[in-house]
PDB file of C-alpha atoms in Angstrom:
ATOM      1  CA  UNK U  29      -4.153  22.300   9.847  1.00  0.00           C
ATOM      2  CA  UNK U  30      -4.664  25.493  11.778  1.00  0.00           C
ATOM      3  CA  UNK U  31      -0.755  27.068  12.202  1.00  0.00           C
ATOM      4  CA  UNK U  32       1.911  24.842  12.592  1.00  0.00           C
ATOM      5  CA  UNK U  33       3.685  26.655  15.088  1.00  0.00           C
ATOM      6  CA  UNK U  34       2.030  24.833  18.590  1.00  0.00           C
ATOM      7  CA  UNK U  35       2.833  21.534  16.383  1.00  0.00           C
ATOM      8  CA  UNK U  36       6.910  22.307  16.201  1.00  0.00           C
ATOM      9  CA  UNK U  37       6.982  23.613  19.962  1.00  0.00           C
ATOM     10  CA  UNK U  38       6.404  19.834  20.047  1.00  0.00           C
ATOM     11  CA  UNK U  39       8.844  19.136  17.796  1.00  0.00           C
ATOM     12  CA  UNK U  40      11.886  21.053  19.549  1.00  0.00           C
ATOM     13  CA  UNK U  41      11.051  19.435  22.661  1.00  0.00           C
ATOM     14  CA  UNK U  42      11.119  15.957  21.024  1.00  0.00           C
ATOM     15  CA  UNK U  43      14.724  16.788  19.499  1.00  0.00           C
ATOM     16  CA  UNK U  44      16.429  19.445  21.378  1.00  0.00           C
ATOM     17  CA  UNK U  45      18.426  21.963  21.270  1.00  0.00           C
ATOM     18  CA  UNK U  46      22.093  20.817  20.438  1.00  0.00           C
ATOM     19  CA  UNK U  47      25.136  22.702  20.649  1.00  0.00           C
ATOM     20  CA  UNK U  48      26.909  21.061  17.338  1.00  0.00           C
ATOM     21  CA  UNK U  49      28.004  23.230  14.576  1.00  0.00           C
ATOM     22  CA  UNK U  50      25.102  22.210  11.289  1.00  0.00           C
ATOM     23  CA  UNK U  51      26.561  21.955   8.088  1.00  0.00           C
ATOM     24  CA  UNK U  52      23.852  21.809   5.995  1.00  0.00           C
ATOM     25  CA  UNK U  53      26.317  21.324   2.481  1.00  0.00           C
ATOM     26  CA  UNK U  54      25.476  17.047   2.360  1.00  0.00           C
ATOM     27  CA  UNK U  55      24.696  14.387   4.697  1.00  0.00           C
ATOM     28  CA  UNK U  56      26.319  11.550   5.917  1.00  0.00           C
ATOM     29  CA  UNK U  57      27.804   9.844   9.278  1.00  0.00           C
ATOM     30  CA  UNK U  58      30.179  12.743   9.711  1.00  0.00           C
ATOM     31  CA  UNK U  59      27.719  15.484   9.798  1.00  0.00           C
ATOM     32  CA  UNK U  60      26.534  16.631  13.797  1.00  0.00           C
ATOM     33  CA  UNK U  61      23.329  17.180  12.341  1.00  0.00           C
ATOM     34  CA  UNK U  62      21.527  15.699   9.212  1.00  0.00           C
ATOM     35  CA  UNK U  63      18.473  14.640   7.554  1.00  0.00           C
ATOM     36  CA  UNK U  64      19.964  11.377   7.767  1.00  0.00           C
ATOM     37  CA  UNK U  65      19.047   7.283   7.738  1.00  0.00           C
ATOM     38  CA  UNK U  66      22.028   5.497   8.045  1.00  0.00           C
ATOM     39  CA  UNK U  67      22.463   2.038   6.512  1.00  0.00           C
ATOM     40  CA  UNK U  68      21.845  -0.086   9.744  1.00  0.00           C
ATOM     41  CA  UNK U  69      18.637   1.220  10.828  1.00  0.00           C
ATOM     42  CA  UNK U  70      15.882  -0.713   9.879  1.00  0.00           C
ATOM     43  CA  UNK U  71      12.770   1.255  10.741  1.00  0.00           C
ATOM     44  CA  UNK U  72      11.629   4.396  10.835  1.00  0.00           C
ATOM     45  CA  UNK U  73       8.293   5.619  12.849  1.00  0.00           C
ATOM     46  CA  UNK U  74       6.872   8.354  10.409  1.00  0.00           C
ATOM     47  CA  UNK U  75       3.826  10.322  11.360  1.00  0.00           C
ATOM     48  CA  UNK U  76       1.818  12.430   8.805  1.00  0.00           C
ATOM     49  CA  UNK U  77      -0.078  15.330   9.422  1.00  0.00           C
ATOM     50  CA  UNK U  78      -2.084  17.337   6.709  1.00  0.00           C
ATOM     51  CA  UNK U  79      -5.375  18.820   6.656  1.00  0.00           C
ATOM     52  CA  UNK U  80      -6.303  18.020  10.200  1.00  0.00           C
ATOM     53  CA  UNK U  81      -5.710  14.505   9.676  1.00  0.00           C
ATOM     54  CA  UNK U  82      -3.239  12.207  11.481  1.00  0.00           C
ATOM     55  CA  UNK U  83      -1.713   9.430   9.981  1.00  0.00           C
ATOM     56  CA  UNK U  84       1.365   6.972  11.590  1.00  0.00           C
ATOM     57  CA  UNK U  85       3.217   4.104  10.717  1.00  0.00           C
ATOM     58  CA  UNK U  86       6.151   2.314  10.499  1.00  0.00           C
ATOM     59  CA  UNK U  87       8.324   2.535   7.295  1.00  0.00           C
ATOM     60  CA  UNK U  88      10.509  -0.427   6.870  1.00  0.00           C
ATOM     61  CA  UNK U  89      12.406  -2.384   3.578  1.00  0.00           C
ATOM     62  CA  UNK U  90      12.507  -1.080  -0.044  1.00  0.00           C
ATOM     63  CA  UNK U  91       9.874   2.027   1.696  1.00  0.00           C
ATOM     64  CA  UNK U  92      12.751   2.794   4.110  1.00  0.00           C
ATOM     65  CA  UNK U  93      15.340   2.357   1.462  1.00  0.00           C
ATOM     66  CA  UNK U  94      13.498   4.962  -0.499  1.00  0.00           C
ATOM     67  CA  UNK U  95      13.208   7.044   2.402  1.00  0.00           C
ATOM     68  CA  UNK U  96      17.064   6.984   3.155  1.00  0.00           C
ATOM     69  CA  UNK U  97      18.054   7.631  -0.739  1.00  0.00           C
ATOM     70  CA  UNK U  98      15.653  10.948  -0.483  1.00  0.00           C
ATOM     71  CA  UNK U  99      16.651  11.803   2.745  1.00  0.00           C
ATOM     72  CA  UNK U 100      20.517  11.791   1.513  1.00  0.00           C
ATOM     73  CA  UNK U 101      20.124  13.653  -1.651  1.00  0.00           C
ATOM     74  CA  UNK U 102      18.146  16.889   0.195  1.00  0.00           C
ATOM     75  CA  UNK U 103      20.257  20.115  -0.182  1.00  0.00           C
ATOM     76  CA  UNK U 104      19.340  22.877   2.599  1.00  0.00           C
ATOM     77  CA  UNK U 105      20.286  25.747   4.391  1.00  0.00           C
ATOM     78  CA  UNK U 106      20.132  26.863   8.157  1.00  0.00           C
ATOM     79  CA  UNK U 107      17.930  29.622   8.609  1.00  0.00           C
ATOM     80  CA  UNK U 108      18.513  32.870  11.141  1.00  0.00           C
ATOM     81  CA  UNK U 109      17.213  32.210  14.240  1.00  0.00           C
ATOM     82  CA  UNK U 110      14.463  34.699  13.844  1.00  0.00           C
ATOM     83  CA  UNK U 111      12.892  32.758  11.097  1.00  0.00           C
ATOM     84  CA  UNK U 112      10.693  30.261  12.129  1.00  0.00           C
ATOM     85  CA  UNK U 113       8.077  28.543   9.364  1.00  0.00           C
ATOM     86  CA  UNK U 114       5.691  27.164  12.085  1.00  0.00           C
ATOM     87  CA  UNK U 115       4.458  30.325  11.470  1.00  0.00           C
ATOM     88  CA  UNK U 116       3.211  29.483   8.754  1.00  0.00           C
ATOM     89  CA  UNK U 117      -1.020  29.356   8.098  1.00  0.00           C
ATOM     90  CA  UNK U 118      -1.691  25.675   6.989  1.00  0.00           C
ATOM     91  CA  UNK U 119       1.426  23.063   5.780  1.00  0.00           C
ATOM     92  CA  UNK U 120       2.370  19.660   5.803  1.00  0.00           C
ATOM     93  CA  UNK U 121       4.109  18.079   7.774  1.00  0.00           C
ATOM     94  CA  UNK U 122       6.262  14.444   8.058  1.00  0.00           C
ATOM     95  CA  UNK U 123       8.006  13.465  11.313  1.00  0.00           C
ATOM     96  CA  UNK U 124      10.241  10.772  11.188  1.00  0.00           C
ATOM     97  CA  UNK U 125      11.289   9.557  14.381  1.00  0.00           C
ATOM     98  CA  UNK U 126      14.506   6.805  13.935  1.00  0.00           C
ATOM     99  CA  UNK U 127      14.952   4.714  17.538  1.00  0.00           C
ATOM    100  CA  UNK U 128      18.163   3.212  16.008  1.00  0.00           C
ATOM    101  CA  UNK U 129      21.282   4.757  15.309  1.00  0.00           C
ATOM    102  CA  UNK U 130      22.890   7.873  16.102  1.00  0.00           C
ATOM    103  CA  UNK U 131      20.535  10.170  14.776  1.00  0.00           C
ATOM    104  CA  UNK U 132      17.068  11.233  16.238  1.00  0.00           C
ATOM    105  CA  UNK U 133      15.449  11.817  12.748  1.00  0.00           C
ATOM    106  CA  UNK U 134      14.084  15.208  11.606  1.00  0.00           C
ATOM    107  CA  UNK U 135      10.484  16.172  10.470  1.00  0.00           C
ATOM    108  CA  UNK U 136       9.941  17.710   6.448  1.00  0.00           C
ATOM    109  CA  UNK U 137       7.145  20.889   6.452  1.00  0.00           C
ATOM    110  CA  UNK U 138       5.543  21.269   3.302  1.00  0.00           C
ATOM    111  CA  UNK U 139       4.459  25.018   2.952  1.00  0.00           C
ATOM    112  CA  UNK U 140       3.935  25.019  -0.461  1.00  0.00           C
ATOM    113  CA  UNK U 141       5.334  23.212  -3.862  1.00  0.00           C
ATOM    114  CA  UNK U 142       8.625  25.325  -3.511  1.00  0.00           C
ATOM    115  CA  UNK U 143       8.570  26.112   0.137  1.00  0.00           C
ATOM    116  CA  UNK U 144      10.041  23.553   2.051  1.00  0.00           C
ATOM    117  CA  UNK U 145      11.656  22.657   5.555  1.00  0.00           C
ATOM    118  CA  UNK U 146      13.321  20.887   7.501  1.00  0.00           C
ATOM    119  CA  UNK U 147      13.347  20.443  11.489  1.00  0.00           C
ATOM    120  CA  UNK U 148      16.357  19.076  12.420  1.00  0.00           C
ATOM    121  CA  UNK U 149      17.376  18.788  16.444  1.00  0.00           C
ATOM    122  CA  UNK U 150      15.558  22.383  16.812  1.00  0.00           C
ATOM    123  CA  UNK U 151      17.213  24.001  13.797  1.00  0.00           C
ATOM    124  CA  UNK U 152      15.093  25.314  10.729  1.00  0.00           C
ATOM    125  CA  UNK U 153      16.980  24.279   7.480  1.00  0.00           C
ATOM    126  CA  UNK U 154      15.443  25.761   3.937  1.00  0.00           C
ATOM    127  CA  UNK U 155      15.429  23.043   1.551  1.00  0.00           C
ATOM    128  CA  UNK U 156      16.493  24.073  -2.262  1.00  0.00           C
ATOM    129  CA  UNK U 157      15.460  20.797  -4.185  1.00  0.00           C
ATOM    130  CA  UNK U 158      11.785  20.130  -2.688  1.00  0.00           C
ATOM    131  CA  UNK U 159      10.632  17.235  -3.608  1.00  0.00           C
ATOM    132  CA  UNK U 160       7.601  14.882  -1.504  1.00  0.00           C
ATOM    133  CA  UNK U 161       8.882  12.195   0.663  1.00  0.00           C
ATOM    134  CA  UNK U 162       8.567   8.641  -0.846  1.00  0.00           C
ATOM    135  CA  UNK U 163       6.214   7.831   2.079  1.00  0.00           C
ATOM    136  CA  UNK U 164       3.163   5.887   1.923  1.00  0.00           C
ATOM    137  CA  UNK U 165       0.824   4.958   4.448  1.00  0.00           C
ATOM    138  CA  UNK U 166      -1.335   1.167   4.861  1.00  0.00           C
ATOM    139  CA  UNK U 167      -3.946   2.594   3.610  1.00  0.00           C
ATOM    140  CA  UNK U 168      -2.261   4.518   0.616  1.00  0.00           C
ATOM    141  CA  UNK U 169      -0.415   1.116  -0.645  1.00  0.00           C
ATOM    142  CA  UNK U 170      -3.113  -0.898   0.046  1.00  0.00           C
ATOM    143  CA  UNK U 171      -1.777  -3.076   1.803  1.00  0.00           C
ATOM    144  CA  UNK U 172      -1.391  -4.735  -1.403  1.00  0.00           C
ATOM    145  CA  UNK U 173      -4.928  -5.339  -1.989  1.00  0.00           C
ATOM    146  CA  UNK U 174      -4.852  -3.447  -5.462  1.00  0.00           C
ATOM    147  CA  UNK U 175      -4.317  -5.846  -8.294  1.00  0.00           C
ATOM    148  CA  UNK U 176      -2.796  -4.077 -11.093  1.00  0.00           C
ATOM    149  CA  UNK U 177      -3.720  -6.071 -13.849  1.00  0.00           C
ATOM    150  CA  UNK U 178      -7.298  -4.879 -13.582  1.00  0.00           C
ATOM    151  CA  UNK U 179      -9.005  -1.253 -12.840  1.00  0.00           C
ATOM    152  CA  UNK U 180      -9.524  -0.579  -9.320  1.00  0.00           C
ATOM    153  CA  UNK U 181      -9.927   2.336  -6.751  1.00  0.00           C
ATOM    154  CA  UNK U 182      -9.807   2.874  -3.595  1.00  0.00           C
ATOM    155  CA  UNK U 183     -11.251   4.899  -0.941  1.00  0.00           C
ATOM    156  CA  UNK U 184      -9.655   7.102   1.133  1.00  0.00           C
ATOM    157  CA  UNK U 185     -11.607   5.164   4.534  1.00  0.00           C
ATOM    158  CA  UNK U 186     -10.444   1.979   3.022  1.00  0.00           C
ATOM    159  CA  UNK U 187     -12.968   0.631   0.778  1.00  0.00           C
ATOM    160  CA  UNK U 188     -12.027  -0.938  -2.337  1.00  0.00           C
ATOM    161  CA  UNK U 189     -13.450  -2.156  -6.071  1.00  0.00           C
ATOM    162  CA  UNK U 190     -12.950  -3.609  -8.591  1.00  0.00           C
ATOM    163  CA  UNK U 191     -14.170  -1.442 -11.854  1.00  0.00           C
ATOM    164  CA  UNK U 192     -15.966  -2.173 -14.685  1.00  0.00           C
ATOM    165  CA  UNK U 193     -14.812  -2.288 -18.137  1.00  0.00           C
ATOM    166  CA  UNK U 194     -17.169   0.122 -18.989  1.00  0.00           C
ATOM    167  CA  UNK U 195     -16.510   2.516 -16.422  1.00  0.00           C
ATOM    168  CA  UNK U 196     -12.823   1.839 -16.583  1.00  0.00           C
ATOM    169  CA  UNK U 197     -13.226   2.638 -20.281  1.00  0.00           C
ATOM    170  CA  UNK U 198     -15.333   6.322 -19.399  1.00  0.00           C
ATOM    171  CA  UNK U 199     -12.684   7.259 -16.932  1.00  0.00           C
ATOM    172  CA  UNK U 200      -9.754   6.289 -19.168  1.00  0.00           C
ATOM    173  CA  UNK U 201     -10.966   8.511 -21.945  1.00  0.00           C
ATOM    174  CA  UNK U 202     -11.015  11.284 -19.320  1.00  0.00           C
ATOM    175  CA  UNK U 203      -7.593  11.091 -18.216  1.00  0.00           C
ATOM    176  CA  UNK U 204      -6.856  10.540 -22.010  1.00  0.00           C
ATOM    177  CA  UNK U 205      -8.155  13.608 -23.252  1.00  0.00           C
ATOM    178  CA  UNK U 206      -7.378  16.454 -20.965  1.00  0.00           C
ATOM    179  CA  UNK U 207      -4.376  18.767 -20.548  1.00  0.00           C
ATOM    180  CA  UNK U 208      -2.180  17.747 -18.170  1.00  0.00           C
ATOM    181  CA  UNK U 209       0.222  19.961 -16.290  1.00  0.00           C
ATOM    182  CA  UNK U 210       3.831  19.056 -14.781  1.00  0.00           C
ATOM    183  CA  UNK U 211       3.603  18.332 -11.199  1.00  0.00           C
ATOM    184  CA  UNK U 212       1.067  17.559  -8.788  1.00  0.00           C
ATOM    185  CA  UNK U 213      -1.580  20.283  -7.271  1.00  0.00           C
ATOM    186  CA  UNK U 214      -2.063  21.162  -3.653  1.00  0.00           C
ATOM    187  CA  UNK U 215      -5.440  19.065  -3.836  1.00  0.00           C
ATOM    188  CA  UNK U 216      -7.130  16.654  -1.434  1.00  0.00           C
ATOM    189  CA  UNK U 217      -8.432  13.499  -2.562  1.00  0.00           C
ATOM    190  CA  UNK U 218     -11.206  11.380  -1.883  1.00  0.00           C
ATOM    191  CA  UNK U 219      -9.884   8.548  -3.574  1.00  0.00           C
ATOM    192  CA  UNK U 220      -6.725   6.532  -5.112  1.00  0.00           C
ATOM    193  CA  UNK U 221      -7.528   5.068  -8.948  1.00  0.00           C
ATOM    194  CA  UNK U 222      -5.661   2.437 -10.883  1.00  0.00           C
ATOM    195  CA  UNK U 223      -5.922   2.119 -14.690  1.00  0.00           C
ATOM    196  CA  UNK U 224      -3.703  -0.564 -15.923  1.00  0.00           C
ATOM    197  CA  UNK U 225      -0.838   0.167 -13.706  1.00  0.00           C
ATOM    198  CA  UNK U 226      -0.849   3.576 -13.677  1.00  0.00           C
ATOM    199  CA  UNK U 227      -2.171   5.237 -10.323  1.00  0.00           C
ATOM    200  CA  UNK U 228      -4.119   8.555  -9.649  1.00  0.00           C
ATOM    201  CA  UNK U 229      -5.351  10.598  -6.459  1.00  0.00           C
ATOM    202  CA  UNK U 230      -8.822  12.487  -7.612  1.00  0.00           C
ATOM    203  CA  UNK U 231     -10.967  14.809  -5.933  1.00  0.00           C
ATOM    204  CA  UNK U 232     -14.239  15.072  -6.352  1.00  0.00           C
ATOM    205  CA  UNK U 233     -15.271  18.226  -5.505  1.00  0.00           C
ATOM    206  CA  UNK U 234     -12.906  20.251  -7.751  1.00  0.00           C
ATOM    207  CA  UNK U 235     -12.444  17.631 -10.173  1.00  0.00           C
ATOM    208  CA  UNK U 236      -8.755  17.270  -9.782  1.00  0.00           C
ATOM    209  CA  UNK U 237      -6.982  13.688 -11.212  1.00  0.00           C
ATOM    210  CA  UNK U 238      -3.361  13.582  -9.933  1.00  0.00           C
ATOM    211  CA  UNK U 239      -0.889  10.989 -11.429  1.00  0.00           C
ATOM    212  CA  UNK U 240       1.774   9.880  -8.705  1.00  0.00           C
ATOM    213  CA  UNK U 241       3.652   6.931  -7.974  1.00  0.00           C
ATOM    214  CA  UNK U 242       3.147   4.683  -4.732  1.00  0.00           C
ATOM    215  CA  UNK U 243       6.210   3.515  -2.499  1.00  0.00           C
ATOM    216  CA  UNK U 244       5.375  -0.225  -2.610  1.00  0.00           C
ATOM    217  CA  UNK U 245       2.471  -0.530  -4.972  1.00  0.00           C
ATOM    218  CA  UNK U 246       3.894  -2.897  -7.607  1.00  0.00           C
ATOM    219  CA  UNK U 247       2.675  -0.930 -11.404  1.00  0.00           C
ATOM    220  CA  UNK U 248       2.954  -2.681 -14.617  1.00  0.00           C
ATOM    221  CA  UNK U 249       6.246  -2.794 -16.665  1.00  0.00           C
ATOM    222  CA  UNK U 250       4.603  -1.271 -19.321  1.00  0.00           C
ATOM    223  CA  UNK U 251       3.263   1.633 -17.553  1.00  0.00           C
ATOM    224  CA  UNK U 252       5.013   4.757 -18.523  1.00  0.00           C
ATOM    225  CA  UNK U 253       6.329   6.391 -14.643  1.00  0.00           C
ATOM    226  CA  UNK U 254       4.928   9.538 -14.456  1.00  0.00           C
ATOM    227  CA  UNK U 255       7.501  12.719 -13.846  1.00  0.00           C
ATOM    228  CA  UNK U 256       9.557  12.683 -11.000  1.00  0.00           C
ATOM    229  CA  UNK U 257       7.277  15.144  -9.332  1.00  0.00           C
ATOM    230  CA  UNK U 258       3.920  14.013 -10.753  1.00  0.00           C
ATOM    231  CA  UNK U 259       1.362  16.016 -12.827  1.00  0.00           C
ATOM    232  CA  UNK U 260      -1.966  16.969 -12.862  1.00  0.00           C
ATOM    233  CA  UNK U 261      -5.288  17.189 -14.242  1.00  0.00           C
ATOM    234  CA  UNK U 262      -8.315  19.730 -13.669  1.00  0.00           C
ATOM    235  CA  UNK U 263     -11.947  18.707 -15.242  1.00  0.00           C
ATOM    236  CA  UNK U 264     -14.226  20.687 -16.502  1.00  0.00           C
ATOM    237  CA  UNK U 265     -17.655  20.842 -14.672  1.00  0.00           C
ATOM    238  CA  UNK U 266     -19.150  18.021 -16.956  1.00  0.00           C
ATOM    239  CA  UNK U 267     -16.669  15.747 -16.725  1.00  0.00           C
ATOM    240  CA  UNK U 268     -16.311  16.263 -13.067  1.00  0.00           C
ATOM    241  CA  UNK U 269     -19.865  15.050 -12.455  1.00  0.00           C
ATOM    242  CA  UNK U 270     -19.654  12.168 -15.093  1.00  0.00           C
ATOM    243  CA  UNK U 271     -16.372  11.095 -13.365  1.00  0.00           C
ATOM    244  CA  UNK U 272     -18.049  11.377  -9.354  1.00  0.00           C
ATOM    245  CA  UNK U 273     -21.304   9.763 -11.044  1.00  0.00           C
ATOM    246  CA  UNK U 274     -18.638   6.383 -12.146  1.00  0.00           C
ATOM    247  CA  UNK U 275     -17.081   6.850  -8.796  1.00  0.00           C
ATOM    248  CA  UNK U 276     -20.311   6.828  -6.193  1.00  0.00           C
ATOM    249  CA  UNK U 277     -20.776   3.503  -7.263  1.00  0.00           C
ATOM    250  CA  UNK U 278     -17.897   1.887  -5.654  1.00  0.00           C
ATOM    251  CA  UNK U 279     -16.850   4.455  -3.191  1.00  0.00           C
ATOM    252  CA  UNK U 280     -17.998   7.420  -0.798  1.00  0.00           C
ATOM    253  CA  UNK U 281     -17.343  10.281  -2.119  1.00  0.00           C
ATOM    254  CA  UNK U 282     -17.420  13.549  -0.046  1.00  0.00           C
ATOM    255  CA  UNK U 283     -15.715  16.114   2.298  1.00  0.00           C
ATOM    256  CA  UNK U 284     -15.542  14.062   5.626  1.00  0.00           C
ATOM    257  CA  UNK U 285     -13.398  11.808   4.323  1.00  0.00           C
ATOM    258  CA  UNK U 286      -9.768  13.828   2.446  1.00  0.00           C
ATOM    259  CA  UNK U 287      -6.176  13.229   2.847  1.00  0.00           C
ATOM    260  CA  UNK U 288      -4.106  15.753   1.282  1.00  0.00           C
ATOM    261  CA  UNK U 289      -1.664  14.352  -1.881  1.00  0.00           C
ATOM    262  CA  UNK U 290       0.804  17.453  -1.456  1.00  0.00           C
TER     263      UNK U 290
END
């Protein structure tokens, strides 16, 4: 994404300017302006932009629940008018546009791990407890084509596998043996892998494995969560090229086709 200010010029048209007071303490029906999804909406268009790419769907049931309980629990504060993080080189970004209710719905930048925003009705709120929306697209749940009894992955232009034992087996001891670190990286990812209910982005050309959880992919009951905000795994060069050389034979692997995992 080149910078994100043309994007939020957007953005402040879409919302407007308002003449409310913000108080940014909590949200809630009371507040004149919120990061809020109040109980009797029932969808919520959500567009995704990261790395050039352009994602958009429609967020609805226990993904819009989610949604709502993360949306409520966000702690921020209104920044001076002069400060403006669509200045910002690079970012992600999340719109979510509600067309029910009293509230327009507000878009969540992603500068970095622990440099986040939120656009609310034109006003820039700094967000102390970052965290990554519980958002999902199609093509990230799978539209439930991921069984998670067995070993499977995913492309990230659709296609899907089923593994082999033996390759499952190669990969598992992988993810078994390295260090992992608390929290996700700011990696793209060619691919989505699932190893007996437990679910990992991976990149293949710096070898990064990150663990996550997806918004509506079932996992097994006796697959530990990982953390709240993920963790991750860098390979060495060898294992990097033993892990692609598993992968190529189910999936394309390569730079044309990344989504960014935040």
């Amino acid at each position: 994404m080149k910078t994100i200010t043309i994007l939020f010029s957007a953005l402040i048209c879409l919302f407007g300017l308002t003449g409310c007071v913000p108080a940014p303490e909590g949200s809630g029906p009371g507040r004149p302006i919120a990061a809020y999804i109040a109980d009797d909406v029932t969808k919520a268009e959500i567009t995704h932009r990261a790395g050039g790419t352009v994602t958009e769907w429609t967020a609805e049931g226990e993904e819009l629940d989610a949604l709502r309980d993360w949306a409520s629990g966000l702690k921020y504060g209104l920044l001076d008018s002069e400060e403006n993080p669509g200045d910002h080189d690079g970012g992600e970004v999340y719109e979510v546009v509600l067309t029910e209710g009293y509230y327009p719905g507000f878009s969540y930048v992603i500068c970095g791990p622990d440099d986040c925003y939120l656009l609310i009705e034109g006003y820039w709120y700094s967000v102390t407890n970052p965290s990554d929306p519980p958002a999902a697209s199609p093509a990230d749940r799978g539209a439930g084509t991921l069984d998670v009894s067995k070993y499977v992955v995913k492309g990230a232009d659709g296609e899907a596998a089923e593994l082999s034992g033996e390759d499952a087996e190669i990969l598992t001891q992988v993810l078994s043996g390295g260090a992992w670190a608390e929290g996700t990286t700011d990696c793209a990812s060619d691919c989505t892998v699932g190893l007996d209910g437990r679910w990992f982005r991976y990149h293949s050309e710096c070898g990064t494995f990150n663990e996550i959880t997806i918004p509506g992919q079932p996992q097994l009951a006796s697959a530990p969560p990982p953390p709240a905000e993920g963790r991750g795994l860098p390979l060495a060069d060898a294992e990097r090229a033993a892990v692609n050389a598993v992968l190529k034979k189910y999936i394309t692997l390569g730079p044309s086709i990344v989504e960014n995992v935040g």
